[in-house]
CSV table of C-alpha atoms in Angstrom, one decimal:
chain,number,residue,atom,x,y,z
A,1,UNK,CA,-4.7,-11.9,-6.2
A,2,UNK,CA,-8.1,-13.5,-6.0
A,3,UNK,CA,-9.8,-14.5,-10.0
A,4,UNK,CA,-12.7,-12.0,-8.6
A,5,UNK,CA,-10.8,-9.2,-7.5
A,6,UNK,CA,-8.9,-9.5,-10.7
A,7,UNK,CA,-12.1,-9.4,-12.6
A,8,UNK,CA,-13.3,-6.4,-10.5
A,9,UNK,CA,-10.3,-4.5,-11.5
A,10,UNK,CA,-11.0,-5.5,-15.3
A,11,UNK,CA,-13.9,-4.3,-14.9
A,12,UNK,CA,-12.6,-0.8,-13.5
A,13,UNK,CA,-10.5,-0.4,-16.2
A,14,UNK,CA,-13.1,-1.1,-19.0
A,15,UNK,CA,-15.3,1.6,-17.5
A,16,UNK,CA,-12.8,4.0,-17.0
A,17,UNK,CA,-10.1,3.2,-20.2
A,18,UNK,CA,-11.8,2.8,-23.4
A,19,UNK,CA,-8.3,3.6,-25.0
A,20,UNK,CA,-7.4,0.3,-26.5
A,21,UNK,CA,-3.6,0.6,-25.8
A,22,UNK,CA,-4.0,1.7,-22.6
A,23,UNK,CA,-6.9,-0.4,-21.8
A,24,UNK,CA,-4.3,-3.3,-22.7
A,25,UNK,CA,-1.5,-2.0,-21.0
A,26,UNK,CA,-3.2,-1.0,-17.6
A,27,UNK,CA,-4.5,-5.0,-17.8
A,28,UNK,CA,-0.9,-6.2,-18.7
A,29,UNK,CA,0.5,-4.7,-15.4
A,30,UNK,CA,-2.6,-5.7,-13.2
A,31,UNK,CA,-1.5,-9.4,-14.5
A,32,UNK,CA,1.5,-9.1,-14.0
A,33,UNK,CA,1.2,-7.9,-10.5
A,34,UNK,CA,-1.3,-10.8,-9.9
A,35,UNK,CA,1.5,-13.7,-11.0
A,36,UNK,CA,3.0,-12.5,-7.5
A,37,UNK,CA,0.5,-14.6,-5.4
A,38,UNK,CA,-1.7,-13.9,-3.0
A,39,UNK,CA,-1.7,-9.9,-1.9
A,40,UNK,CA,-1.5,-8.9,2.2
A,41,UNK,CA,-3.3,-5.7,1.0
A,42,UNK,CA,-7.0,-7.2,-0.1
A,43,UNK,CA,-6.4,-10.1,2.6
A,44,UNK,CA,-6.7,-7.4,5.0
A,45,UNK,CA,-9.5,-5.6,3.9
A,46,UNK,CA,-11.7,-8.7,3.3
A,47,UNK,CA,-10.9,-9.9,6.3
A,48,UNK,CA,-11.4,-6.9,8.7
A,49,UNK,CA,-14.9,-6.1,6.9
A,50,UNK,CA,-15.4,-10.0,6.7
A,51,UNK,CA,-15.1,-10.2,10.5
A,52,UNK,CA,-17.3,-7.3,11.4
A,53,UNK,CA,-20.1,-8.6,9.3
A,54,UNK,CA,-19.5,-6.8,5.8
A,55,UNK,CA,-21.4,-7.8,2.8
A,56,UNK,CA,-19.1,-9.8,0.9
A,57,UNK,CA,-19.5,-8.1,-2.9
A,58,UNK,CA,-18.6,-5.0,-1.4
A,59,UNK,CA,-15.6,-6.4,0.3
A,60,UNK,CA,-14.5,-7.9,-2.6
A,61,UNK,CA,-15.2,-4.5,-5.2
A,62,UNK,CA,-13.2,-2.4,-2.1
A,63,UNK,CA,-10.3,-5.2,-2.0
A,64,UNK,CA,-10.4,-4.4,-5.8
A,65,UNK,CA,-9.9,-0.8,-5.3
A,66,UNK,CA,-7.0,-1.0,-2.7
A,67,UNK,CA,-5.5,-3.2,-5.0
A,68,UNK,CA,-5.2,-1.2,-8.1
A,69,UNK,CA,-4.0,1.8,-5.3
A,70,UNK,CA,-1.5,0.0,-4.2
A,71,UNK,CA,0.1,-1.3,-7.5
A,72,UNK,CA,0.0,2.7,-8.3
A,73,UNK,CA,2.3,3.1,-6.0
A,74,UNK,CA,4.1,0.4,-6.5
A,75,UNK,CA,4.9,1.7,-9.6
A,76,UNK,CA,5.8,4.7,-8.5
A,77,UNK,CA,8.4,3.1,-5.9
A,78,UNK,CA,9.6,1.3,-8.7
A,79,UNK,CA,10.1,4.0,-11.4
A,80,UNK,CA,11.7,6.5,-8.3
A,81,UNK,CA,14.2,3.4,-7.1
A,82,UNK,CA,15.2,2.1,-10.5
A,83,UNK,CA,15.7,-1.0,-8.9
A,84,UNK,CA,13.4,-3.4,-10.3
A,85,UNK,CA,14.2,-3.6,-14.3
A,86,UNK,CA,12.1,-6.6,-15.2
A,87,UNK,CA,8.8,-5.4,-14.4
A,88,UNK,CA,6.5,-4.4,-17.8
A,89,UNK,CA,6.3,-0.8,-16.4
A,90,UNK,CA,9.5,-0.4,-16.1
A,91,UNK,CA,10.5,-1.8,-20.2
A,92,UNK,CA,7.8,0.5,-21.5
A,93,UNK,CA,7.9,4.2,-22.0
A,94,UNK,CA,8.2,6.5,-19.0
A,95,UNK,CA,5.6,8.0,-20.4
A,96,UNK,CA,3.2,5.2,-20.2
A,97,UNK,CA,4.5,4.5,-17.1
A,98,UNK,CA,3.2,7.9,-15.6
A,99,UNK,CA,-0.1,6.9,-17.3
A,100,UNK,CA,-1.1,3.8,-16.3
A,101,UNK,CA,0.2,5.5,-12.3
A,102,UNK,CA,-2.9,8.2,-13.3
A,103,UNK,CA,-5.1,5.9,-14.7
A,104,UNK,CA,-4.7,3.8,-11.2
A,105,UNK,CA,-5.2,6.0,-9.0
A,106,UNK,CA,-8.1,7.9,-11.0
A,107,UNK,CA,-10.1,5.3,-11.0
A,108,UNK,CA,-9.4,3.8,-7.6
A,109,UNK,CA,-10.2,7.4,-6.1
A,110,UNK,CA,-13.4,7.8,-7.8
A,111,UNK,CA,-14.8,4.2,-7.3
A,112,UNK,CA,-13.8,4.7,-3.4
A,113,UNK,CA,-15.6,8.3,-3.5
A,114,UNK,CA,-18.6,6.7,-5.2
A,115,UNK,CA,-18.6,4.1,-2.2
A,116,UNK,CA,-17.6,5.4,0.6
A,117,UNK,CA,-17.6,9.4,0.2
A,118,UNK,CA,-17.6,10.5,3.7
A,119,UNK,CA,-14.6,8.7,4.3
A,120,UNK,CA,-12.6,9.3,1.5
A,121,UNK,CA,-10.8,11.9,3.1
A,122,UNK,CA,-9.3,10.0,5.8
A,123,UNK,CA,-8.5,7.3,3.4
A,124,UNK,CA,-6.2,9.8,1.7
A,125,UNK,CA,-4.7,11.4,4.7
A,126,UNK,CA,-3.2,8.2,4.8
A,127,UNK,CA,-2.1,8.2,1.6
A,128,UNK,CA,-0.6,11.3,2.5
A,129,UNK,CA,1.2,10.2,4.8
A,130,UNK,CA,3.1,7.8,2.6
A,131,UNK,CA,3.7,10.1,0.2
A,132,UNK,CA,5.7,11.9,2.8
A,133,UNK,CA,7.3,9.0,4.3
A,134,UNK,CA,8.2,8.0,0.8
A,135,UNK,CA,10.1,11.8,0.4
A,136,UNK,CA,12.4,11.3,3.7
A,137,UNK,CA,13.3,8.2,1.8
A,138,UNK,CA,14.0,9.5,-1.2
A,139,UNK,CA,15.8,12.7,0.4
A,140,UNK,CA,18.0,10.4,2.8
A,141,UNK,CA,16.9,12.8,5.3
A,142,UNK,CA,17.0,9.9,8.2
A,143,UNK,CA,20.2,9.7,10.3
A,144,UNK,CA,18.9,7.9,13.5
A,145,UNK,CA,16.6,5.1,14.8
A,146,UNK,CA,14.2,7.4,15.5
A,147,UNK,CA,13.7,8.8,12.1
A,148,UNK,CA,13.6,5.6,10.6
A,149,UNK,CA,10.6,4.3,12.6
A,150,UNK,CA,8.7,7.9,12.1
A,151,UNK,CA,9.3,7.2,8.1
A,152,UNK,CA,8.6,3.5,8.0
A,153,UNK,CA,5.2,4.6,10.0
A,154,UNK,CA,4.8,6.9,7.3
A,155,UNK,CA,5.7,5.0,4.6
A,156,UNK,CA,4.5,1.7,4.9
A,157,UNK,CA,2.6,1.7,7.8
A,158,UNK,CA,0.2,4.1,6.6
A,159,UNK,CA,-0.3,2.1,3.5
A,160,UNK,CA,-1.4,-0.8,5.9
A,161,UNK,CA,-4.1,1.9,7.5
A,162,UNK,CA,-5.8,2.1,4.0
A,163,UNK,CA,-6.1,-1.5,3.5
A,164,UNK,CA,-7.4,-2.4,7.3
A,165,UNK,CA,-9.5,1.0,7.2
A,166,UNK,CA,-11.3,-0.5,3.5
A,167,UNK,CA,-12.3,-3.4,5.4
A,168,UNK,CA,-13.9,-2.5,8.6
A,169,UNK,CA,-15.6,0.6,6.7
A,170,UNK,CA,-17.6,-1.8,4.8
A,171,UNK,CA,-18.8,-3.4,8.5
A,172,UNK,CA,-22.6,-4.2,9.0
A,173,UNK,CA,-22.8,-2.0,11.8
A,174,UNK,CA,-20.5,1.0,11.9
A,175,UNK,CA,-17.7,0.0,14.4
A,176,UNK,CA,-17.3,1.0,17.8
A,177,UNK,CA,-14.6,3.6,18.1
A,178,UNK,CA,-12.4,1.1,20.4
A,179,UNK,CA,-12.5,-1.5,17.6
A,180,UNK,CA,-11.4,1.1,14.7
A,181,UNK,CA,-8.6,2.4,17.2
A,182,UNK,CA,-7.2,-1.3,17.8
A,183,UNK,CA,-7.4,-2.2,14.2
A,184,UNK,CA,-5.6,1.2,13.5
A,185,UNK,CA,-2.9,0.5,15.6
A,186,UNK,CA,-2.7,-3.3,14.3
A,187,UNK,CA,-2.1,-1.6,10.9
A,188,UNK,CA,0.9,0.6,12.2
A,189,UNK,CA,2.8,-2.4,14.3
A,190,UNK,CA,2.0,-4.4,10.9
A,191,UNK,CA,3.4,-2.3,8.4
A,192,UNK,CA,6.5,-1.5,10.6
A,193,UNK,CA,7.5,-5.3,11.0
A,194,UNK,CA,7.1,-5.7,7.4
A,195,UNK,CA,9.3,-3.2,6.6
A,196,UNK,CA,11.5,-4.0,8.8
A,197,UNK,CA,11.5,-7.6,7.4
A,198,UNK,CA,12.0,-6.0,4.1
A,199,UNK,CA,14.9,-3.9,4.7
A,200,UNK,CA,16.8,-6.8,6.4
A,201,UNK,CA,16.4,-9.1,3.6
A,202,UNK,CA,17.2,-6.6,1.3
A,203,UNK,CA,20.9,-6.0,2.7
A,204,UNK,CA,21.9,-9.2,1.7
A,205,UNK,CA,20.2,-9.3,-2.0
A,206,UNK,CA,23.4,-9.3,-4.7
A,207,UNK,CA,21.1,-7.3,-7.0
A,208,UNK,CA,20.2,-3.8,-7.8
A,209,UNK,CA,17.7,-3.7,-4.8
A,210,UNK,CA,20.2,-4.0,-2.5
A,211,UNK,CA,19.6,-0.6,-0.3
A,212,UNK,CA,23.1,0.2,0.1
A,213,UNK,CA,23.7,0.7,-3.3
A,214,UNK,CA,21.0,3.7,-3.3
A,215,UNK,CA,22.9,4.8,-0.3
A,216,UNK,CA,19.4,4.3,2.0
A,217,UNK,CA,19.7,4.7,5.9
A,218,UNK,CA,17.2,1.6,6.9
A,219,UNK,CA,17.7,0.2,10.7
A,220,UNK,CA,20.3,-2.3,10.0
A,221,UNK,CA,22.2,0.3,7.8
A,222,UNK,CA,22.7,2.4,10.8
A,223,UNK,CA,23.6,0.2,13.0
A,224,UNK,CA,26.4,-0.8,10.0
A,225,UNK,CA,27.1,3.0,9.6
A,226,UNK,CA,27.8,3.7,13.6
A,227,UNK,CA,30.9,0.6,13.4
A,228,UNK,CA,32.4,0.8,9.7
A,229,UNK,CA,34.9,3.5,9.8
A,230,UNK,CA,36.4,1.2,11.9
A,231,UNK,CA,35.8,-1.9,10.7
A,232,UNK,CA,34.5,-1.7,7.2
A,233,UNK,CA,35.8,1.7,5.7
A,234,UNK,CA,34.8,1.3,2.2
A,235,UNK,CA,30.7,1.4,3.3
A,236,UNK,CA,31.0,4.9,5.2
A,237,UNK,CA,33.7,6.3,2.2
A,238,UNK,CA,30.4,5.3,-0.4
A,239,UNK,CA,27.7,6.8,2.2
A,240,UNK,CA,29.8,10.2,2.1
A,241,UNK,CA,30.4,10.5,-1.6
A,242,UNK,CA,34.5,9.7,-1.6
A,243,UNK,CA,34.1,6.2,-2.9
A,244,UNK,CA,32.2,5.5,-6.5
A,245,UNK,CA,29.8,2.6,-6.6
A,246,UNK,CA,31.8,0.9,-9.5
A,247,UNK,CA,34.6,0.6,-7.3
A,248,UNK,CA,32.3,-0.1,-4.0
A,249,UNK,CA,30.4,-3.1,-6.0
A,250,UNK,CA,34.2,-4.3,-6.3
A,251,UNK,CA,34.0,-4.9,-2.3
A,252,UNK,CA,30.6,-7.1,-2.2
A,253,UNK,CA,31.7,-9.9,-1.3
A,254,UNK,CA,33.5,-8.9,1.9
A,255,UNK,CA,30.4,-6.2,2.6
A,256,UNK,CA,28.4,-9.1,2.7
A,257,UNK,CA,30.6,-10.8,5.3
A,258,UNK,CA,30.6,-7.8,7.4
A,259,UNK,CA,26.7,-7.8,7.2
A,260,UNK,CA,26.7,-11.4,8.6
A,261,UNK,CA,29.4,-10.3,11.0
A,262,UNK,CA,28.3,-7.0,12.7
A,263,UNK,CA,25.1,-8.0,14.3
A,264,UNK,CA,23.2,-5.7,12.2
A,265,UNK,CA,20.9,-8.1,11.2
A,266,UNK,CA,20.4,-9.8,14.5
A,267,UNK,CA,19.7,-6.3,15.7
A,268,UNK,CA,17.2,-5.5,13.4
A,269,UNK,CA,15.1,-8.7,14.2
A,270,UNK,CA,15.4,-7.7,18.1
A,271,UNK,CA,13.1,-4.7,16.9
A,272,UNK,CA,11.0,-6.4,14.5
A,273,UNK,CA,10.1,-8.8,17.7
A,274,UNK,CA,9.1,-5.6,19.6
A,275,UNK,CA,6.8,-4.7,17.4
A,276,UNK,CA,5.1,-8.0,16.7
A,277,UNK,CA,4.8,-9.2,20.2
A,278,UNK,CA,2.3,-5.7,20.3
A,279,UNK,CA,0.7,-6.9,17.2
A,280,UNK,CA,0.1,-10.1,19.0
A,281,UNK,CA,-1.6,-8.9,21.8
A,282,UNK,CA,-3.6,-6.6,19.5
A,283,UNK,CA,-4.7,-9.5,17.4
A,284,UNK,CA,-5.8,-11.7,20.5
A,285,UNK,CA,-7.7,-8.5,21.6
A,286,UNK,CA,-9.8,-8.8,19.0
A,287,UNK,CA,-13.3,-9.4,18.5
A,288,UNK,CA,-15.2,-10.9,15.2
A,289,UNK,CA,-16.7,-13.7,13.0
A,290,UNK,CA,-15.4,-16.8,11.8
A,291,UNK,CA,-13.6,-17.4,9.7
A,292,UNK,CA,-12.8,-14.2,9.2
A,293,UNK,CA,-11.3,-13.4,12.6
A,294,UNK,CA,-9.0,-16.7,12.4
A,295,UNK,CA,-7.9,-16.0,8.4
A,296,UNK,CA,-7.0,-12.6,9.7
A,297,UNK,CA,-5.0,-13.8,12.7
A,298,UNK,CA,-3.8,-16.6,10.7
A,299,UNK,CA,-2.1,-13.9,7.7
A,300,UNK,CA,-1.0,-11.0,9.9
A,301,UNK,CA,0.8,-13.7,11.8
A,302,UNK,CA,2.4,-15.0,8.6
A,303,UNK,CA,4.1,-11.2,8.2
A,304,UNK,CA,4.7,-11.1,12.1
A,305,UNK,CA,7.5,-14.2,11.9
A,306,UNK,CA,10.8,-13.2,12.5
């Protein structure tokens, strides 16, 4: 995260949190989310406004916003999973927790509606969106390849819409409807890939944020599900409730050979291609300044590597 983004959300959170605890708490997670390096989310908003001739203080105060948005929700996905124990919001009280998630989004909100008010409400349709591709997560409601890409659209996806939609709503010029629609779509093949690059790494993670242990259907988890009666027994006995985790955990190390083994993985890539070869054409479709257009290229294609 950029020093003047950072200080933009500072800023935010003195105007908005007087509270000295919480002042020092929301600015305790804000660091600690910035330690994680450079963010995809205000990359793409400065660049899609930066390449349609934004003015570059309100790029930066909008990459601020979707930034502080985004670790809300992080947070949320955090506290909901229970898989990421080392992260400050997760050693404080629950309580605090659900504040500084408020206190995010309160003042991302407002600062958006004080900005940009007429398009606040399709900024949060989007938002909606992920709230409800979040809940067929969290309800383990998908059971085939198709329901998996309609949630990850949802899910993550969506949240790539916000970012991209920051940016090119802070253009010079308002953009022609064919650009918005392009950049849209870039957004959705985006988000998919990366979740899709996600889910795949996180099969093979020996920690708590390996999705099988939360019993999640992701791509490569179906494909493991349609072939392990057979072959691995132990992963459909956990998925249906007749196995305990204690006693699945036991099995790691020959789940993760049957990972490697299956195809799964090699499968999931195959899709993840798909996708990116359309985001590909999108991005060369593309019209805008330097260096904008190029730094955008150059960091959607960084997520686009399978």
């Amino acid at each position: 995260m950029e020093e003047r983004i950072l200080a933009e959300i500072e800023r935010m959170i003195n105007d908005y949190f007087p509270v000295s605890d919480l002042n020092k708490l929301l600015k305790r997670f804000v660091r600690d989310k910035s330690e994680e390096g450079p963010s995809l989310w205000s990359e793409l908003t400065l660049c899609c406004g930066g390449m349609l001739g934004g003015d570059l203080d309100r790029l930066f105060s909008a990459a601020a916003h979707v930034e502080l948005l985004m670790l809300a929700l992080d947070i949320v996905d955090d506290v909901q999973d229970q898989d990421n124990p080392d992260k400050p919001w997760m050693q404080c009280q629950p309580a605090y927790a659900l504040q500084a998630i408020l206190a995010f989004i309160t003042a991302s909100v407002s600062e958006i509606a004080g900005s940009r008010p007429a398009q606040l409400p399709r900024l949060l349709r989007f938002i909606a969106q992920a709230i409800s591709g979040q809940q067929r997560d969290l309800n383990h409601s998908v059971q085939t390849e198709a329901d998996y890409i309609v949630m990850i659209q949802e899910k993550s996806a969506s949240l790539m819409n916000v970012a991209v939609a920051m940016g090119y709503l802070q253009a010079a010029e308002p953009p022609a409807p064919e650009t918005v629609a392009r950049l849209d779509e870039l957004a959705q093949y985006v988000g998919i890939v990366a979740q899709l690059k996600n889910d795949t790494r996180d099969l093979l993670r020996p920690d708590l944020k390996n999705d099988l242990l939360h019993k999640k259907k992701t791509l490569p988890v179906l494909f493991l599900l349609q072939h392990s009666r057979e072959q691995f027994p132990a992963l459909i006995l956990f998925y249906e409730g007749r196995m305990d985790i204690s006693s699945f955990v036991q099995k790691k190390a020959e789940c993760l050979q049957y990972i490697r083994d299956s195809g799964c993985l090699e499968y999931a890539r195959a899709i993840q291609f798909l996708f990116a070869n359309k985001a590909q054409q999108l991005l060369q479709s593309l019209e805008g300044t330097s260096p904008w257009k190029e730094r955008l290229i150059e960091r959607v294609m960084s997520v686009l590597e399978v």
